[in-house]
C-alpha cells in the first residue's frame, strides 16, 4: 500500500525539490499543494490548490493523507528581514497552527516541519540542537522570524505529546540548488550571488563586507534527510539540525562561485547594503546517530550542479527574453 504524502508549498524552492524527487518513489503517492503559483508538470503527482491560512482549505486537502511535509511558508531574502520583518511572522504562525491541529484531528501518521537556524547565537564552533539558549536575546533582525519558528517547533512537540502523530522539526542551514530564487530582490545570498556572477561581464558587487559565515547545504541532501526521518525517526518528536557542518564566509563563497563559473570578474563590496554579521555552522551528529544521515554533496560539487542547472533553466530564459 502506497503512503499518501501531502507536500505543502510544492511550488516553492524546497517543496519543488521534494515533489520532483519523492514522486519517483514507487511506495509514495504524492499530493502537491499550491497556492497562487501555477502547477508544473511532474509525473505521478496529484495537485491541489489551497490557502493554508484557511481551516476549510486544510480540511479539504488533508483528508486521507498519511504524511504531511510542511514546506509552505512566507519567505524572502535578507533585505525583507531588515526592512519588512513582519511579513515572516503572521502567515507562518497561522497556517502551521491550523495545519497541526488538523493533523492531530485526522490522526496523520507523521508531520515534517522545516524550521531554520536564526535562533542560534553567532558561534565559531559547530552548534548542536541543545546549544540554543532561550535566555539569550535573538539577533534584533531575526527577532520576529526566529521566535515564530520557535513557537512552531513547540507546537510540534505539543501535538506529538498528546497524539500518536510523529513530528519532525528540522533546523536546516542555508539551502541552495535547483529551483532556488535567483532574482535579486527575493533571493537569499547564494541565489543572488549566482545570478550576479552568471550575468556579470566585468565585475560582481557583494552586499556588505562579506565577513559573515554560513553553513550551506544542497537541496538534494535535505530531501534525503526527509526520507530518512520518515523511515527511521525513533521518537514521537525530534528536533534535528541539518547542515553541511562547515562554515564559509560570503566573501569566500563569491570567490568560489566566480572560480566555478570560469569567468574573470572583479569583486566589489557595497557597504551601504545590509550585512548581518554572524558566523554559524551546525553539528548534525544527532541525525547521523539516529537516521544514518550525513551530507553527500560537497560545496564545490553543489555549486557546480547549481551553475549547470542555472545555465539550462534560468540563463536560457534570459537569453530568449
PDB file of N, CA and C in Angstrom, residues 75-116:
ATOM      1  N   UNK A  75       8.466  33.449   2.779  1.00  0.00           N
ATOM      2  CA  UNK A  75       9.918  33.603   2.909  1.00  0.00           C
ATOM      3  C   UNK A  75      10.415  34.661   1.937  1.00  0.00           C
ATOM      4  N   UNK A  76      11.601  35.179   2.218  1.00  0.00           N
ATOM      5  CA  UNK A  76      12.268  36.092   1.284  1.00  0.00           C
ATOM      6  C   UNK A  76      13.697  36.290   1.761  1.00  0.00           C
ATOM      7  N   UNK A  77      14.384  37.231   1.154  1.00  0.00           N
ATOM      8  CA  UNK A  77      15.804  37.394   1.425  1.00  0.00           C
ATOM      9  C   UNK A  77      16.110  38.353   2.558  1.00  0.00           C
ATOM     10  N   UNK A  78      17.408  38.649   2.726  1.00  0.00           N
ATOM     11  CA  UNK A  78      17.865  39.448   3.861  1.00  0.00           C
ATOM     12  C   UNK A  78      17.340  40.881   3.816  1.00  0.00           C
ATOM     13  N   UNK A  79      17.040  41.386   2.614  1.00  0.00           N
ATOM     14  CA  UNK A  79      16.527  42.754   2.510  1.00  0.00           C
ATOM     15  C   UNK A  79      15.183  42.877   3.222  1.00  0.00           C
ATOM     16  N   UNK A  80      14.283  41.892   3.017  1.00  0.00           N
ATOM     17  CA  UNK A  80      12.986  41.916   3.695  1.00  0.00           C
ATOM     18  C   UNK A  80      13.134  41.682   5.193  1.00  0.00           C
ATOM     19  N   UNK A  81      14.088  40.833   5.591  1.00  0.00           N
ATOM     20  CA  UNK A  81      14.314  40.592   7.018  1.00  0.00           C
ATOM     21  C   UNK A  81      14.682  41.898   7.715  1.00  0.00           C
ATOM     22  N   UNK A  82      15.381  42.760   6.982  1.00  0.00           N
ATOM     23  CA  UNK A  82      15.804  44.052   7.541  1.00  0.00           C
ATOM     24  C   UNK A  82      14.679  45.088   7.449  1.00  0.00           C
ATOM     25  N   UNK A  83      14.029  45.189   6.285  1.00  0.00           N
ATOM     26  CA  UNK A  83      13.106  46.306   6.050  1.00  0.00           C
ATOM     27  C   UNK A  83      11.642  45.979   6.341  1.00  0.00           C
ATOM     28  N   UNK A  84      11.229  44.683   6.212  1.00  0.00           N
ATOM     29  CA  UNK A  84       9.830  44.299   6.442  1.00  0.00           C
ATOM     30  C   UNK A  84       9.763  43.001   7.256  1.00  0.00           C
ATOM     31  N   UNK A  85      10.291  42.986   8.464  1.00  0.00           N
ATOM     32  CA  UNK A  85      10.388  41.731   9.221  1.00  0.00           C
ATOM     33  C   UNK A  85       9.046  41.097   9.567  1.00  0.00           C
ATOM     34  N   UNK A  86       7.993  41.899   9.593  1.00  0.00           N
ATOM     35  CA  UNK A  86       6.673  41.389   9.997  1.00  0.00           C
ATOM     36  C   UNK A  86       6.083  40.399   9.001  1.00  0.00           C
ATOM     37  N   UNK A  87       6.532  40.409   7.734  1.00  0.00           N
ATOM     38  CA  UNK A  87       5.878  39.555   6.735  1.00  0.00           C
ATOM     39  C   UNK A  87       6.159  38.075   6.987  1.00  0.00           C
ATOM     40  N   UNK A  88       7.218  37.764   7.764  1.00  0.00           N
ATOM     41  CA  UNK A  88       7.545  36.364   8.028  1.00  0.00           C
ATOM     42  C   UNK A  88       6.804  35.801   9.242  1.00  0.00           C
ATOM     43  N   UNK A  89       6.087  36.649   9.947  1.00  0.00           N
ATOM     44  CA  UNK A  89       5.549  36.236  11.243  1.00  0.00           C
ATOM     45  C   UNK A  89       4.104  35.745  11.146  1.00  0.00           C
ATOM     46  N   UNK A  90       3.199  36.612  10.727  1.00  0.00           N
ATOM     47  CA  UNK A  90       1.769  36.334  10.856  1.00  0.00           C
ATOM     48  C   UNK A  90       1.322  35.102  10.069  1.00  0.00           C
ATOM     49  N   UNK A  91       1.565  35.089   8.769  1.00  0.00           N
ATOM     50  CA  UNK A  91       1.086  33.988   7.922  1.00  0.00           C
ATOM     51  C   UNK A  91       1.607  32.639   8.398  1.00  0.00           C
ATOM     52  N   UNK A  92       2.895  32.592   8.754  1.00  0.00           N
ATOM     53  CA  UNK A  92       3.500  31.314   9.127  1.00  0.00           C
ATOM     54  C   UNK A  92       2.942  30.780  10.440  1.00  0.00           C
ATOM     55  N   UNK A  93       2.701  31.661  11.400  1.00  0.00           N
ATOM     56  CA  UNK A  93       2.115  31.225  12.670  1.00  0.00           C
ATOM     57  C   UNK A  93       0.691  30.704  12.460  1.00  0.00           C
ATOM     58  N   UNK A  94      -0.063  31.387  11.617  1.00  0.00           N
ATOM     59  CA  UNK A  94      -1.457  31.000  11.370  1.00  0.00           C
ATOM     60  C   UNK A  94      -1.544  29.659  10.647  1.00  0.00           C
ATOM     61  N   UNK A  95      -0.836  29.535   9.531  1.00  0.00           N
ATOM     62  CA  UNK A  95      -1.001  28.311   8.730  1.00  0.00           C
ATOM     63  C   UNK A  95      -0.528  27.065   9.478  1.00  0.00           C
ATOM     64  N   UNK A  96       0.553  27.174  10.238  1.00  0.00           N
ATOM     65  CA  UNK A  96       1.050  25.999  10.954  1.00  0.00           C
ATOM     66  C   UNK A  96       0.164  25.637  12.142  1.00  0.00           C
ATOM     67  N   UNK A  97      -0.395  26.624  12.807  1.00  0.00           N
ATOM     68  CA  UNK A  97      -1.323  26.344  13.912  1.00  0.00           C
ATOM     69  C   UNK A  97      -2.537  25.566  13.423  1.00  0.00           C
ATOM     70  N   UNK A  98      -3.116  26.002  12.307  1.00  0.00           N
ATOM     71  CA  UNK A  98      -4.271  25.294  11.749  1.00  0.00           C
ATOM     72  C   UNK A  98      -3.881  23.921  11.204  1.00  0.00           C
ATOM     73  N   UNK A  99      -2.730  23.847  10.545  1.00  0.00           N
ATOM     74  CA  UNK A  99      -2.299  22.596   9.918  1.00  0.00           C
ATOM     75  C   UNK A  99      -2.017  21.510  10.961  1.00  0.00           C
ATOM     76  N   UNK A 100      -1.346  21.885  12.040  1.00  0.00           N
ATOM     77  CA  UNK A 100      -1.011  20.896  13.076  1.00  0.00           C
ATOM     78  C   UNK A 100      -2.267  20.420  13.813  1.00  0.00           C
ATOM     79  N   UNK A 101      -3.197  21.333  14.036  1.00  0.00           N
ATOM     80  CA  UNK A 101      -4.445  20.926  14.684  1.00  0.00           C
ATOM     81  C   UNK A 101      -5.203  19.939  13.800  1.00  0.00           C
ATOM     82  N   UNK A 102      -5.242  20.215  12.503  1.00  0.00           N
ATOM     83  CA  UNK A 102      -5.920  19.313  11.573  1.00  0.00           C
ATOM     84  C   UNK A 102      -5.215  17.962  11.498  1.00  0.00           C
ATOM     85  N   UNK A 103      -3.876  17.963  11.540  1.00  0.00           N
ATOM     86  CA  UNK A 103      -3.114  16.711  11.533  1.00  0.00           C
ATOM     87  C   UNK A 103      -3.460  15.876  12.770  1.00  0.00           C
ATOM     88  N   UNK A 104      -3.598  16.547  13.902  1.00  0.00           N
ATOM     89  CA  UNK A 104      -3.990  15.879  15.151  1.00  0.00           C
ATOM     90  C   UNK A 104      -5.401  15.290  15.030  1.00  0.00           C
ATOM     91  N   UNK A 105      -6.322  16.084  14.518  1.00  0.00           N
ATOM     92  CA  UNK A 105      -7.719  15.636  14.428  1.00  0.00           C
ATOM     93  C   UNK A 105      -7.899  14.505  13.418  1.00  0.00           C
ATOM     94  N   UNK A 106      -7.104  14.509  12.351  1.00  0.00           N
ATOM     95  CA  UNK A 106      -7.217  13.481  11.307  1.00  0.00           C
ATOM     96  C   UNK A 106      -6.292  12.286  11.562  1.00  0.00           C
ATOM     97  N   UNK A 107      -5.582  12.331  12.696  1.00  0.00           N
ATOM     98  CA  UNK A 107      -4.686  11.228  13.065  1.00  0.00           C
ATOM     99  C   UNK A 107      -3.658  10.926  11.967  1.00  0.00           C
ATOM    100  N   UNK A 108      -3.054  12.009  11.441  1.00  0.00           N
ATOM    101  CA  UNK A 108      -1.979  11.869  10.458  1.00  0.00           C
ATOM    102  C   UNK A 108      -0.808  11.137  11.128  1.00  0.00           C
ATOM    103  N   UNK A 109      -0.142  10.254  10.395  1.00  0.00           N
ATOM    104  CA  UNK A 109       0.924   9.445  10.998  1.00  0.00           C
ATOM    105  C   UNK A 109       2.196  10.247  11.282  1.00  0.00           C
ATOM    106  N   UNK A 110       2.543  11.195  10.397  1.00  0.00           N
ATOM    107  CA  UNK A 110       3.835  11.889  10.542  1.00  0.00           C
ATOM    108  C   UNK A 110       3.745  13.275   9.910  1.00  0.00           C
ATOM    109  N   UNK A 111       4.256  14.263  10.599  1.00  0.00           N
ATOM    110  CA  UNK A 111       4.348  15.635  10.084  1.00  0.00           C
ATOM    111  C   UNK A 111       5.807  16.066  10.121  1.00  0.00           C
ATOM    112  N   UNK A 112       6.291  16.573   8.987  1.00  0.00           N
ATOM    113  CA  UNK A 112       7.660  17.097   8.902  1.00  0.00           C
ATOM    114  C   UNK A 112       7.567  18.606   8.710  1.00  0.00           C
ATOM    115  N   UNK A 113       8.226  19.355   9.586  1.00  0.00           N
ATOM    116  CA  UNK A 113       8.202  20.828   9.542  1.00  0.00           C
ATOM    117  C   UNK A 113       9.617  21.366   9.356  1.00  0.00           C
ATOM    118  N   UNK A 114       9.754  22.339   8.465  1.00  0.00           N
ATOM    119  CA  UNK A 114      11.051  22.972   8.237  1.00  0.00           C
ATOM    120  C   UNK A 114      11.175  24.223   9.094  1.00  0.00           C
ATOM    121  N   UNK A 115      12.041  24.158  10.080  1.00  0.00           N
ATOM    122  CA  UNK A 115      12.356  25.324  10.893  1.00  0.00           C
ATOM    123  C   UNK A 115      13.554  26.033  10.231  1.00  0.00           C
ATOM    124  N   UNK A 116      14.430  26.626  11.015  1.00  0.00           N
ATOM    125  CA  UNK A 116      15.613  27.280  10.457  1.00  0.00           C
ATOM    126  C   UNK A 116      16.633  27.434  11.583  1.00  0.00           C
TER     127      UNK A 116
END
